[in-house]
XYZ file of C-alpha atoms in Angstrom:
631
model
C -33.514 7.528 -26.478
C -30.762 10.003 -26.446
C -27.885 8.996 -28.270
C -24.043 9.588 -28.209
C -23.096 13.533 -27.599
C -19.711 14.329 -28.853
C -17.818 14.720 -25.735
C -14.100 14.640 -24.500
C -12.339 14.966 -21.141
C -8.549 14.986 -23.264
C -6.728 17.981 -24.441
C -4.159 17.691 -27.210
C -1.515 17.709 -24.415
C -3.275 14.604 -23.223
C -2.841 13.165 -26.235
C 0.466 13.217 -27.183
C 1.271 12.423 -23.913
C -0.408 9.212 -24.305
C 0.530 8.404 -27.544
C 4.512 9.135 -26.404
C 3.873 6.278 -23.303
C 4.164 9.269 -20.692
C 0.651 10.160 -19.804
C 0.346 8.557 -16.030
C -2.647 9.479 -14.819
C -4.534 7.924 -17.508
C -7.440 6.995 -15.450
C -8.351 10.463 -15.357
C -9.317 10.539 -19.024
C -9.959 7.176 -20.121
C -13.020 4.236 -18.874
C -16.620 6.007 -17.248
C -16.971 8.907 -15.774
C -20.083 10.266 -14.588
C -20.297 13.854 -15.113
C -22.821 16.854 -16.099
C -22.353 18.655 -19.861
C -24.530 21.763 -20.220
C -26.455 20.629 -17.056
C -27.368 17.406 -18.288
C -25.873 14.600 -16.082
C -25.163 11.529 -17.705
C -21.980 8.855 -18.308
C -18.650 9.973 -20.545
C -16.871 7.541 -21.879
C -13.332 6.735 -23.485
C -11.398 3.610 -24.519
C -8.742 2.826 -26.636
C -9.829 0.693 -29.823
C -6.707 1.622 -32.700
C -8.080 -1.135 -35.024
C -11.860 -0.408 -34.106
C -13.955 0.058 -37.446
C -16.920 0.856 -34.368
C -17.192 1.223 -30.680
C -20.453 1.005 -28.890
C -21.464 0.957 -25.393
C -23.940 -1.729 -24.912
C -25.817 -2.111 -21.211
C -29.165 -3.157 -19.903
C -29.666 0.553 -20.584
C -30.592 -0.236 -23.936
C -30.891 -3.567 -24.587
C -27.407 -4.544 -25.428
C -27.986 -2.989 -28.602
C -24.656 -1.852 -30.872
C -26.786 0.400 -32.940
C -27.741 2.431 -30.195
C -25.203 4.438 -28.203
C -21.669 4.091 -30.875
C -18.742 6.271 -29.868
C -16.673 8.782 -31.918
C -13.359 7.953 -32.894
C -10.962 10.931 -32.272
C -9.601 12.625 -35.387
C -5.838 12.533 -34.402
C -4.776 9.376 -35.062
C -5.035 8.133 -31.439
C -7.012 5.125 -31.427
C -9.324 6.208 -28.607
C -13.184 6.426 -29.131
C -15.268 8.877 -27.057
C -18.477 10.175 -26.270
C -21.031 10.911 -23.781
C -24.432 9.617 -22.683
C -26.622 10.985 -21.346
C -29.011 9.704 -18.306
C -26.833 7.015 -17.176
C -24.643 6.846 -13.931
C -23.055 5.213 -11.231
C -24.804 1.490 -10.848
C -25.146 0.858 -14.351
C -23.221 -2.282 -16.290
C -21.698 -1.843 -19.556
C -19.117 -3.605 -22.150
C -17.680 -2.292 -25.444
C -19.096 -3.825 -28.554
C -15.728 -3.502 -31.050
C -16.104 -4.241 -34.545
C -12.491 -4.634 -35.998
C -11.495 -3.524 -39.436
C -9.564 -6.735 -39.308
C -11.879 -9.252 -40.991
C -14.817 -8.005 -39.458
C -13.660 -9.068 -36.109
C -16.677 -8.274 -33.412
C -15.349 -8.270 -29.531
C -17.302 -7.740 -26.246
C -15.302 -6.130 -23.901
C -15.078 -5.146 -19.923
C -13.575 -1.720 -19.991
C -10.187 -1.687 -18.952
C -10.293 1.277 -16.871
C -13.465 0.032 -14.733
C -13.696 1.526 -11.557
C -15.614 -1.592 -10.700
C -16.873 -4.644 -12.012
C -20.060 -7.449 -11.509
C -19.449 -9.550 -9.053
C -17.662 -13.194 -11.173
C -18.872 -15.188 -12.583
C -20.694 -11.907 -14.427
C -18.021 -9.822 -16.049
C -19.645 -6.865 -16.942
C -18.419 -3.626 -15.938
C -20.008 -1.124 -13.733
C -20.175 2.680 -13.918
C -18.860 3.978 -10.329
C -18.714 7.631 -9.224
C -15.971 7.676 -5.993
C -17.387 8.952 -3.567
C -15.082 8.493 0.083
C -13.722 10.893 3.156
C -10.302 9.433 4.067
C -10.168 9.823 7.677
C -5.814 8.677 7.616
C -4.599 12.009 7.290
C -2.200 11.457 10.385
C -0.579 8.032 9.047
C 0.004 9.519 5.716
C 1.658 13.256 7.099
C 4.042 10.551 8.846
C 3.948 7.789 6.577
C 7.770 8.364 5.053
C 8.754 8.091 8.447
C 7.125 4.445 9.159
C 8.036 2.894 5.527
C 11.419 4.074 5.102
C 13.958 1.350 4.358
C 15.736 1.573 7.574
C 12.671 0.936 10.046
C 10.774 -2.004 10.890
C 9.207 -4.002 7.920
C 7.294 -7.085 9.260
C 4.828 -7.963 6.706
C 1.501 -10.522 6.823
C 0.600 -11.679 3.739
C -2.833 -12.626 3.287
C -5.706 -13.758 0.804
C -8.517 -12.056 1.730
C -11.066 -15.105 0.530
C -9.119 -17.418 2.808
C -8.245 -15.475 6.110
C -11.521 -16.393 8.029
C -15.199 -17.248 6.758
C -18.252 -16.151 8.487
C -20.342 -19.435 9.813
C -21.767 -19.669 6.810
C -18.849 -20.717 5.155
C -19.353 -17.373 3.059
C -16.444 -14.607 2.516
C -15.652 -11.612 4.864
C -16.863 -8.383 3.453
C -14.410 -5.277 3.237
C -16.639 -3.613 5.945
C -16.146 -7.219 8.333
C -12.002 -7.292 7.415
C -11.986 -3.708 8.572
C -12.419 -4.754 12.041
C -11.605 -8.269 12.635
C -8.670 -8.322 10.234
C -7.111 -4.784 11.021
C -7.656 -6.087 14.779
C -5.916 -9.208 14.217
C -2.851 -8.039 12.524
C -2.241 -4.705 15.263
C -2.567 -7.154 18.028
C 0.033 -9.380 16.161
C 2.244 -6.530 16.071
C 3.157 -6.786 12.066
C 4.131 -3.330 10.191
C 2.365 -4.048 7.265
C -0.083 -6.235 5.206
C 0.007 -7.376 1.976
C -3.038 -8.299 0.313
C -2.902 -11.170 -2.558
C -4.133 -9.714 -5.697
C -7.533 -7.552 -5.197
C -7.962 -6.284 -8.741
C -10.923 -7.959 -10.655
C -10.489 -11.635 -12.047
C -12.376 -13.948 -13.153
C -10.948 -17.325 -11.994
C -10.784 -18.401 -8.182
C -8.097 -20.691 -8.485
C -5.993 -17.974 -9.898
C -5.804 -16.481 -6.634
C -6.312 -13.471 -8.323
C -3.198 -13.226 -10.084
C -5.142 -13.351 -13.159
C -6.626 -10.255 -13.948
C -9.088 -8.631 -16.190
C -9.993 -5.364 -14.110
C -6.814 -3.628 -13.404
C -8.505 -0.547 -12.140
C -11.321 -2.297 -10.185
C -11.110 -4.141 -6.541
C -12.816 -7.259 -6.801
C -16.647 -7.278 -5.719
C -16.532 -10.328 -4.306
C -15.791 -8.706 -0.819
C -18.375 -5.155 -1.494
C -17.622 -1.837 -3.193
C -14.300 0.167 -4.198
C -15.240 2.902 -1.287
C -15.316 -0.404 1.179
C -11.654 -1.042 0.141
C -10.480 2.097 0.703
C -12.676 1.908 4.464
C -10.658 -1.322 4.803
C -7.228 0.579 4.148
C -8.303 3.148 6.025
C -8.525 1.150 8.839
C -5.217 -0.310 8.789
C -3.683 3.355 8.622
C -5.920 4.955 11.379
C -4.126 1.661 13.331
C -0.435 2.398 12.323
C -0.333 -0.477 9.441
C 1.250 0.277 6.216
C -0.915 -1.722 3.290
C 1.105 -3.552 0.023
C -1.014 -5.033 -2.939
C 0.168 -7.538 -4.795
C 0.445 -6.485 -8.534
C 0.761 -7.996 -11.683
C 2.375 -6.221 -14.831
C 3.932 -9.729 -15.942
C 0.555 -11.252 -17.811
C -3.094 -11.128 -18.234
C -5.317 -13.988 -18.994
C -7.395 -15.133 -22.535
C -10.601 -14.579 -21.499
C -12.843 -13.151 -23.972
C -14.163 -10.261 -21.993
C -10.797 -8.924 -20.974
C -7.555 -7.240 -22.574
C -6.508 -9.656 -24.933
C -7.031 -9.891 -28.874
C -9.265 -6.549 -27.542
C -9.924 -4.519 -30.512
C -9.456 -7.542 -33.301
C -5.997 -7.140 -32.979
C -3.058 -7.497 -30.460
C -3.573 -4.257 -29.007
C -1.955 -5.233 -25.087
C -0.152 -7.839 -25.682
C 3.253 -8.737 -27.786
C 1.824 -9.363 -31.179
C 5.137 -12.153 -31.394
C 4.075 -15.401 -29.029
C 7.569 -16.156 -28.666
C 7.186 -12.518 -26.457
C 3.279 -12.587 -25.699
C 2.459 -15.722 -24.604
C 3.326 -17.658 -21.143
C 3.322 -21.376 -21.504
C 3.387 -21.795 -18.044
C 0.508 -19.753 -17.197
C -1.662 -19.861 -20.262
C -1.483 -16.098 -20.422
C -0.800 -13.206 -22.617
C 2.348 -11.114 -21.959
C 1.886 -7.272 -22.286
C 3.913 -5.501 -25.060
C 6.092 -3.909 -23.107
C 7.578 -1.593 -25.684
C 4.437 0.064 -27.070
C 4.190 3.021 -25.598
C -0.059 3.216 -25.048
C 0.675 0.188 -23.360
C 3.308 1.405 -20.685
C 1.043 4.411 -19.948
C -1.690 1.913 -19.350
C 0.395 -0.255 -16.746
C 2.157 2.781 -14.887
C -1.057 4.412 -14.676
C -2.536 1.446 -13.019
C 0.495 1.439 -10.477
C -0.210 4.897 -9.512
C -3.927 4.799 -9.460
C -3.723 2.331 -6.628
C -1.122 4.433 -4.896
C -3.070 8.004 -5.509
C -6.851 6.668 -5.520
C -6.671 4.331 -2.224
C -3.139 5.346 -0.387
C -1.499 2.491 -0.868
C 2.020 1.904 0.900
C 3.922 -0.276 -1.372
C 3.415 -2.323 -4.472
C 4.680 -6.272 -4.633
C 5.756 -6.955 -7.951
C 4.586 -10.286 -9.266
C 6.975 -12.493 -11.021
C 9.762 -10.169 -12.141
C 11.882 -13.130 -13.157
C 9.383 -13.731 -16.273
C 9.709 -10.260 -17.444
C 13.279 -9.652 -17.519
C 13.910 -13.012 -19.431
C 12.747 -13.532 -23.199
C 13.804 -17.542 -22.462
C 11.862 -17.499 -19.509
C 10.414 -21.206 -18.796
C 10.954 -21.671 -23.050
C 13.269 -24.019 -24.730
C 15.809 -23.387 -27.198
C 13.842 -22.209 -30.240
C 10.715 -20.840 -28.152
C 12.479 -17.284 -28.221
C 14.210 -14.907 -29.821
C 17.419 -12.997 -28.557
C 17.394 -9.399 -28.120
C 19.549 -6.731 -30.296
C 23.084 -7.669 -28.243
C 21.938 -11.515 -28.852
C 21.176 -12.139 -25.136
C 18.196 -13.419 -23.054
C 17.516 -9.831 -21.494
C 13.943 -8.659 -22.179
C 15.505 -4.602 -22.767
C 11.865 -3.487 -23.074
C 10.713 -4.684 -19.860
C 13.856 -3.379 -18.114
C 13.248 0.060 -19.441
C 9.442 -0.130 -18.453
C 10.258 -1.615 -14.474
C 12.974 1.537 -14.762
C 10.432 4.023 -15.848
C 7.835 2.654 -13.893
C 9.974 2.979 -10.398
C 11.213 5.961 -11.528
C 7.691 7.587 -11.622
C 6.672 6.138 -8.370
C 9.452 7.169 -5.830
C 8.969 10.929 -7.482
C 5.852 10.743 -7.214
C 5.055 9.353 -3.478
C 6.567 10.036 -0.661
C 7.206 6.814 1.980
C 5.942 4.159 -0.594
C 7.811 0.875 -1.502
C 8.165 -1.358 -4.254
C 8.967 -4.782 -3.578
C 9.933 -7.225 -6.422
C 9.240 -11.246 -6.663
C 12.436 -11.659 -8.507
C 13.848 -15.537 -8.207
C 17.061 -15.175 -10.158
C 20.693 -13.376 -9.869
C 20.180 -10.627 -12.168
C 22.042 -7.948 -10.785
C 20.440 -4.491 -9.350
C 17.519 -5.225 -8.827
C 16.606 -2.710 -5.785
C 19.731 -0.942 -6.809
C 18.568 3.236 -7.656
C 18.100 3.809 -11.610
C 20.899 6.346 -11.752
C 23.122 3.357 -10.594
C 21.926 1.386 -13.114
C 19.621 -0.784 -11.198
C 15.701 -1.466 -11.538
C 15.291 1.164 -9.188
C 12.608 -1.204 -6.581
C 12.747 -0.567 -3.033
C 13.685 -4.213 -2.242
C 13.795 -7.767 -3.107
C 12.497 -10.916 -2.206
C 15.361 -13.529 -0.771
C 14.418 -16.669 -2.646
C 17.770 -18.033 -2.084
C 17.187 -17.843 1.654
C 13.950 -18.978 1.553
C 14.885 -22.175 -0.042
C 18.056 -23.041 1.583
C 16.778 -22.255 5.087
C 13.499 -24.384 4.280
C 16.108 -27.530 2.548
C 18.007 -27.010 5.651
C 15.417 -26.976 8.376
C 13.565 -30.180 7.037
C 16.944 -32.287 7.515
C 16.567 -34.228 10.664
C 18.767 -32.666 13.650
C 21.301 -34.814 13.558
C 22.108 -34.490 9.766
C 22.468 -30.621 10.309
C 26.204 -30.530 11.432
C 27.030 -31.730 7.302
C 24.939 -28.927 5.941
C 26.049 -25.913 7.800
C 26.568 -24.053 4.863
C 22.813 -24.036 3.542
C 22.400 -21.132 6.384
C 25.675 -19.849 6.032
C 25.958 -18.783 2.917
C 22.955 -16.734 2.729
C 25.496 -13.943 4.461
C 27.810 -14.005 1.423
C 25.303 -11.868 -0.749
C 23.069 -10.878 1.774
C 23.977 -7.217 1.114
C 23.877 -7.178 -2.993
C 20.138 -6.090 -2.463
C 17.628 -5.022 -0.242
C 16.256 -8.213 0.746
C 13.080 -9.257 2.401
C 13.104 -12.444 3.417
C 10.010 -14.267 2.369
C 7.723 -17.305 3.805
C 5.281 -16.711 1.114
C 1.838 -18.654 -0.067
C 3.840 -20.304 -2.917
C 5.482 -22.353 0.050
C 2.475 -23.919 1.285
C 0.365 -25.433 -1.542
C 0.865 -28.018 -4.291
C 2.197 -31.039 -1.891
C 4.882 -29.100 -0.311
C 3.167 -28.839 2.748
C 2.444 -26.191 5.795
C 5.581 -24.793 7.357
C 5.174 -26.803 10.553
C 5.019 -29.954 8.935
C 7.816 -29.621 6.757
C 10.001 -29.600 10.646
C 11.495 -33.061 11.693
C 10.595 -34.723 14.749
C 8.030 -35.341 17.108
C 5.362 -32.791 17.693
C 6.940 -31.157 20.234
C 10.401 -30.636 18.154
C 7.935 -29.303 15.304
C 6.928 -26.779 16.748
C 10.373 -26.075 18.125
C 11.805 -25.782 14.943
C 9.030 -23.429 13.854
C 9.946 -21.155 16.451
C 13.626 -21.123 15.902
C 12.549 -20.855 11.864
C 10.934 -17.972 12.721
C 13.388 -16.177 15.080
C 15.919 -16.973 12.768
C 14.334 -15.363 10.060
C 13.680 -12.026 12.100
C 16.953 -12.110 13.223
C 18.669 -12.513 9.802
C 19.709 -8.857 7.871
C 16.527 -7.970 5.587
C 13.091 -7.013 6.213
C 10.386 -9.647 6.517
C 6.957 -11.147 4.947
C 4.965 -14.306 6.312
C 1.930 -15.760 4.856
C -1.265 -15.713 7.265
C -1.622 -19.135 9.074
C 2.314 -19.311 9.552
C 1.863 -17.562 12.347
C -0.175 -20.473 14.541
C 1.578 -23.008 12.999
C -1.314 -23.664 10.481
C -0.767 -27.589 10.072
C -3.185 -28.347 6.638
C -1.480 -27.128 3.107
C -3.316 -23.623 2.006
C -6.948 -24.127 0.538
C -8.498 -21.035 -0.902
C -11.487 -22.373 -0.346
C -11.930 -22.254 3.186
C -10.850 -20.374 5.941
C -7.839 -21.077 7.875
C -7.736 -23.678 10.884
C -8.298 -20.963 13.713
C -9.602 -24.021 16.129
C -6.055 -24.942 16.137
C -5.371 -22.282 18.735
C -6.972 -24.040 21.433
C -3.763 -26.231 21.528
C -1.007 -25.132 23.652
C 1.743 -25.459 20.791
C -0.336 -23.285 18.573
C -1.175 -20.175 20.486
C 2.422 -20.302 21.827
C 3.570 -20.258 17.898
C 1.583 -17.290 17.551
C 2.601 -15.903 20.980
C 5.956 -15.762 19.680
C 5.738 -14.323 16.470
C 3.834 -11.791 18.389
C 6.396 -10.977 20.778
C 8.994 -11.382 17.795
C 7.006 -8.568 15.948
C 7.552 -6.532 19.283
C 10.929 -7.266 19.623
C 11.637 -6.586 16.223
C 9.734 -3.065 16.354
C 11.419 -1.845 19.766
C 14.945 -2.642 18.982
C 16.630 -0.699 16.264
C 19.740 -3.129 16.189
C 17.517 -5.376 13.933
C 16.002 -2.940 11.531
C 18.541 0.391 10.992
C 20.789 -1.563 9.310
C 19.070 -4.330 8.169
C 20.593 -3.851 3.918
C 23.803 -2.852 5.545
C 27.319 -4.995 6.340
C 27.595 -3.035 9.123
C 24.525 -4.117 11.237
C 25.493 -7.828 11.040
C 29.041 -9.534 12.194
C 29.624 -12.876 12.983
C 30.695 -14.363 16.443
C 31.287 -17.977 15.200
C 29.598 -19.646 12.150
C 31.917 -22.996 12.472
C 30.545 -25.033 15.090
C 28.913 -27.179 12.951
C 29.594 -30.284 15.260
C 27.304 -28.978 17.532
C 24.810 -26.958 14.944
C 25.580 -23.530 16.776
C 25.173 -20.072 14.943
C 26.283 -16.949 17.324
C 25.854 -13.103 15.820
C 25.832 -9.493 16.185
C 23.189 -7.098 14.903
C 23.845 -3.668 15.023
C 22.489 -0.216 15.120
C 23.358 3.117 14.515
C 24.344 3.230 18.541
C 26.581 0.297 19.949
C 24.892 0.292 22.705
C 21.715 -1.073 20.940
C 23.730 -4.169 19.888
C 22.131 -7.378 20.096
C 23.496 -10.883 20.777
C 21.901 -14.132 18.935
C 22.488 -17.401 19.832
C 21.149 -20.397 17.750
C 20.952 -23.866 18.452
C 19.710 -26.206 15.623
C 19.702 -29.561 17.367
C 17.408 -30.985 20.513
C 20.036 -31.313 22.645
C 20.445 -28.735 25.357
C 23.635 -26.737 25.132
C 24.240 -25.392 29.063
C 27.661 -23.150 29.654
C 27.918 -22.421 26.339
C 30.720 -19.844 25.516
C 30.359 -17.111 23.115
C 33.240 -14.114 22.167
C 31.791 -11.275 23.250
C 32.910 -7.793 21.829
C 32.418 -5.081 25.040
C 31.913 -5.643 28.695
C 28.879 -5.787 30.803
C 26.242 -7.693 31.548
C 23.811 -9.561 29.328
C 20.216 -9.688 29.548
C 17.824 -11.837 27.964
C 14.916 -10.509 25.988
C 13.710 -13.494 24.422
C 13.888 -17.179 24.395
C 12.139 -19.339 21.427
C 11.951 -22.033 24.593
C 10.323 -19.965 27.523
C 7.031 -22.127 28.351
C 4.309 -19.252 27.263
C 5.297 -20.643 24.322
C 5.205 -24.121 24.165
C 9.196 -24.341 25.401
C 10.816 -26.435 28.199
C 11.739 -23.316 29.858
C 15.875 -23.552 29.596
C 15.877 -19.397 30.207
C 18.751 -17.479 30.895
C 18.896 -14.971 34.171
C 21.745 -12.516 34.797
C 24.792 -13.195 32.412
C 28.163 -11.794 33.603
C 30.843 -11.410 30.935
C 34.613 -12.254 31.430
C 38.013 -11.114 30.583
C 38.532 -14.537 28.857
C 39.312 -14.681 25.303
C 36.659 -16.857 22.879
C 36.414 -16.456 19.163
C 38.948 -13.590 18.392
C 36.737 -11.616 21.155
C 38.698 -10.437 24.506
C 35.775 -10.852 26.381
C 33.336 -14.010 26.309
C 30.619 -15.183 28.533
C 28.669 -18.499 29.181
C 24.862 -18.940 27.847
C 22.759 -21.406 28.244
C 20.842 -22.193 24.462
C 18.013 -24.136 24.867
C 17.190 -27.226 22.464
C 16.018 -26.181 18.955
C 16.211 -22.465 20.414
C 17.151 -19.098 20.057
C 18.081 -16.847 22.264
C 18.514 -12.875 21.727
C 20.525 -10.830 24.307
C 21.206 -7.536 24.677
């Protein structure tokens, strides 16, 4: 058998770029690459083992012998080991075989930069030559036009395991998702989709926010050229495509990153800074600079190598924090004697930083449940640089507020009110996430008061409201019907639960929500800005009324909401109205198609009477635990 032929795809520019934290593009050089040298086709590879005494590439190739196929280390210092085999290629399964000069230390390892990995519970990985025609050259020419910050931003949110099961109870396949899912979400009407983590991992019940192939979609649905058909799809249908990503910790498991060469090589060598007692995880060293390369080369691969539209940061919080979910003596202040985590702040800064000059019309979106100030504010400003924010505050005063039985509302007012005091600190997107509907808290319908009629009232005006509110927008799949079990990933979602009226008129309204959304620009061209939002009244509380403006760059475009929080039918209503003219209705929460009592309004004259600081005002009619949007 052939053995290792000395072999290198890196030039010393390469190298000191990577050793200075600033080589991005990292999956270029490093992991398996089948290639040809002097004719001879076979398998290069690279990883980076500083504290290696040996590296060998061990496969069914040859036995999962160490003595066989051992790597050169590189002369200059840089910790990575090379070398190329030949007559191997794309198919084949591999792991690094690390001996560590610390104690003798021997480690079996996935390769971190994996293009693709055996499908779990096997954990090899798998040599994979990419090999795809992307057919979505019209979405991306146009794509900074579609995912700008002032245009519509509906997002579904979805775990691919869990969407739908064939009848056997078995997961979709990429190739399936690419037509019932892409179908499913166009005739919805959302923007965008954001998958739950699709790297590799290991453990189901994860969710897949545990991962040990960063650079690999997970088998479990078909190949990496299946994913990119599957985004494909969603472009060549006008859908913009977020993963979910996570920088903030990697799991213990003994094929993956951690303890990887004998020695704390990804993660902070400290546990006070690399481990996370809530998660059982390892926390990346944020401040060594092999390591940041590593990470902000992953962000771009999945941006560069399968067109990705925008990457969801996964719990932000934890990274910015060193006393994050520790007690007093679990941590250690930083150099001012704070709580601030100053190496992760300068990696999310560096990391944005590289993305926004290095895509056009991409987003990043972070999961970030504190106040910590800046957050989607530009890096020359001082911010984090991210696109936008998630509005946890929202989300769980809305939800607090919304369970409350009607007639309890009129004391807590304030829960929706207040929202609108910081609304405009950030770019928010306003979030009805997974982490809503699992661990006891229950589906969003069945966290509403009331009988089953006023449930599914409430959901609707939940749901209005929420579109209706400043921000952009993400909803977790089975929301959208009114999805009435917590979510399992083990099965699919209750689609049988659309043969009942209140279901598939839940879903008929987010639908025609999505449209309303999409053709209006008074609810999306300002949407971070004071100016697209004004108040008409916010103090009826006796009667649970919210009345506002959204606005647009033209005044005509102006919309008129109307809010009623309680079951009781409020007819002759007057609202303050600022200009003159009449008022049509373009949609009603209560209109029958979707499960309403019909309380619609027709042709609304306005008059020269005086209401709420307005010269002008009209009479509505707002129909019980409704909203009502007028234009």
């Amino acid at each position: 058998m052939i053995k290792v032929i000395a072999h290198s795809l890196f030039t010393d520019f390469d190298i000191n770029l990577f050793k200075s934290g600033k080589h991005y593009r990292l999956y270029d050089k490093l992991g398996s690459h089948p290639i040809k040298v002097d004719g001879v086709a076979g398998t290069y590879f690279a990883v980076w083992a500083p504290s290696a005494k040996s590296v060998s590439v061990v496969g069914d190739f040859n036995f999962w012998d160490a003595t066989t196929h051992q790597l050169n280390v590189r002369w200059d210092s840089s910790g990575i080991w090379e070398g190329f085999i030949p007559g191997i290629g794309s198919g084949e399964i591999y792991k690094y075989k690390i001996q560590s000069n610390n104690s003798d230390t021997w480690t079996e390892k996935a390769d971190p930069f994996a293009r693709q990995c055996e499908h779990p519970p096997k954990t090899a990985s798998v040599i994979w030559n990419a090999d795809y025609k992307w057919k979505d050259t019209q979405w991306m020419g146009y794509r900074k036009e579609k995912n700008g910050l002032d245009r519509p931003y509906s997002v579904y949110e979805v775990h691919l395991g869990s969407w739908k099961r064939n009848k056997d109870g078995e997961f979709l396949t990429y190739k399936e998702l690419a037509k019932d899912l892409v179908a499913y979400v166009k005739e919805m009407g959302y923007t965008h989709i954001e998958f739950m983590p699709i790297m590799e991992y290991p453990y189901d019940p994860s969710w897949g926010y545990q991962l040990t192939g960063y650079f690999a979609p997970t088998s479990r649905f078909g190949t990496p050229e299946e994913f990119k058909m599957l985004v494909d799809a969603f472009h060549q249908n006008d859908i913009g495509v977020i993963l979910d990503w996570v920088p903030s910790h990697f799991p213990e498991d003994a094929h993956g990153l951690g303890f990887f060469d004998g020695s704390n090589l990804y993660e902070h060598p400290d546990r006070r800074r690399g481990y996370h007692p809530d998660w059982k995880s390892l926390i990346f060293n944020y401040g060594r600079n092999e390591v940041r390369a590593f990470l902000i080369s992953n962000a771009l691969f999945w941006l560069e190598q399968f067109h990705v539209d925008g990457l969801r940061v996964d719990a932000v919080a934890s990274m910015l924090y060193l006393d994050y979910s520790r007690e007093d003596g679990e941590w250690e202040a930083n150099m001012y004697g704070n709580n601030e985590n100053l190496e992760a702040m300068s990696f999310i800064r560096e990391l944005n930083q590289e993305i926004y000059s290095s895509f056009d019309g991409v987003q990043t979106i972070a999961e970030e449940s504190t106040a910590f100030s800046g957050v989607s504010k530009p890096v020359n400003l001082g911010g984090l640089g991210f696109g936008m924010k998630w509005m946890m505050g929202w989300m769980h005063d809305t939800l607090e507020y919304f369970k409350k039985e009607p007639i309890y509302r009129k004391h807590h007012q304030n829960d929706l009110t207040f929202s609108m005091t910081y609304a405009f600190t950030e770019n928010f997107m306003l979030p009805f996430s997974h982490d809503e509907v699992v661990y006891g808290k229950q589906s969003l319908v069945y966290r509403m008061p009331g009988d089953e009629w006023q449930r599914f009232a409430n959901l609707r005006l939940l749901f209005g409201y929420m579109f209706t509110h400043p921000g952009t927008n993400i909803m977790f799949m089975g929301g959208e019907f009114g999805q009435t079990a917590e979510w399992n990933f083990q099965q699919s979602l209750d689609w049988h639960l659309l043969q009942y009226d209140g279901h598939s008129g839940v879903q008929q309204f987010v639908k025609d929500l999505n449209a309303t959304y999409k053709n209006f620009p008074a609810l999306y061209e300002k949407q971070f800005s004071p100016e697209g939002f004004q108040w008409i009244d916010y103090g009826d509380h006796e009667n649970s009324v919210l009345t506002y403006i959204r606005k647009g760059h033209d005044e005509k475009n102006d919309l008129i909401i109307a809010c009623n929080f309680t079951p009781i039918l409020r007819e002759n209503y007057r609202i303050g109205i600022h200009k003159k003219g009449k008022l049509k209705e373009i949609l009603n929460s209560d209109a029958k198609e979707y499960g309403g009592t019909g309380n619609l309004n027709s042709a609304i004259k306005t008059s020269t009477k005086a209401w709420h600081g307005y010269k002008k005002s009209t009479e509505i009619t707002i129909p019980p635990l409704g909203i009502v949007i007028l234009k």
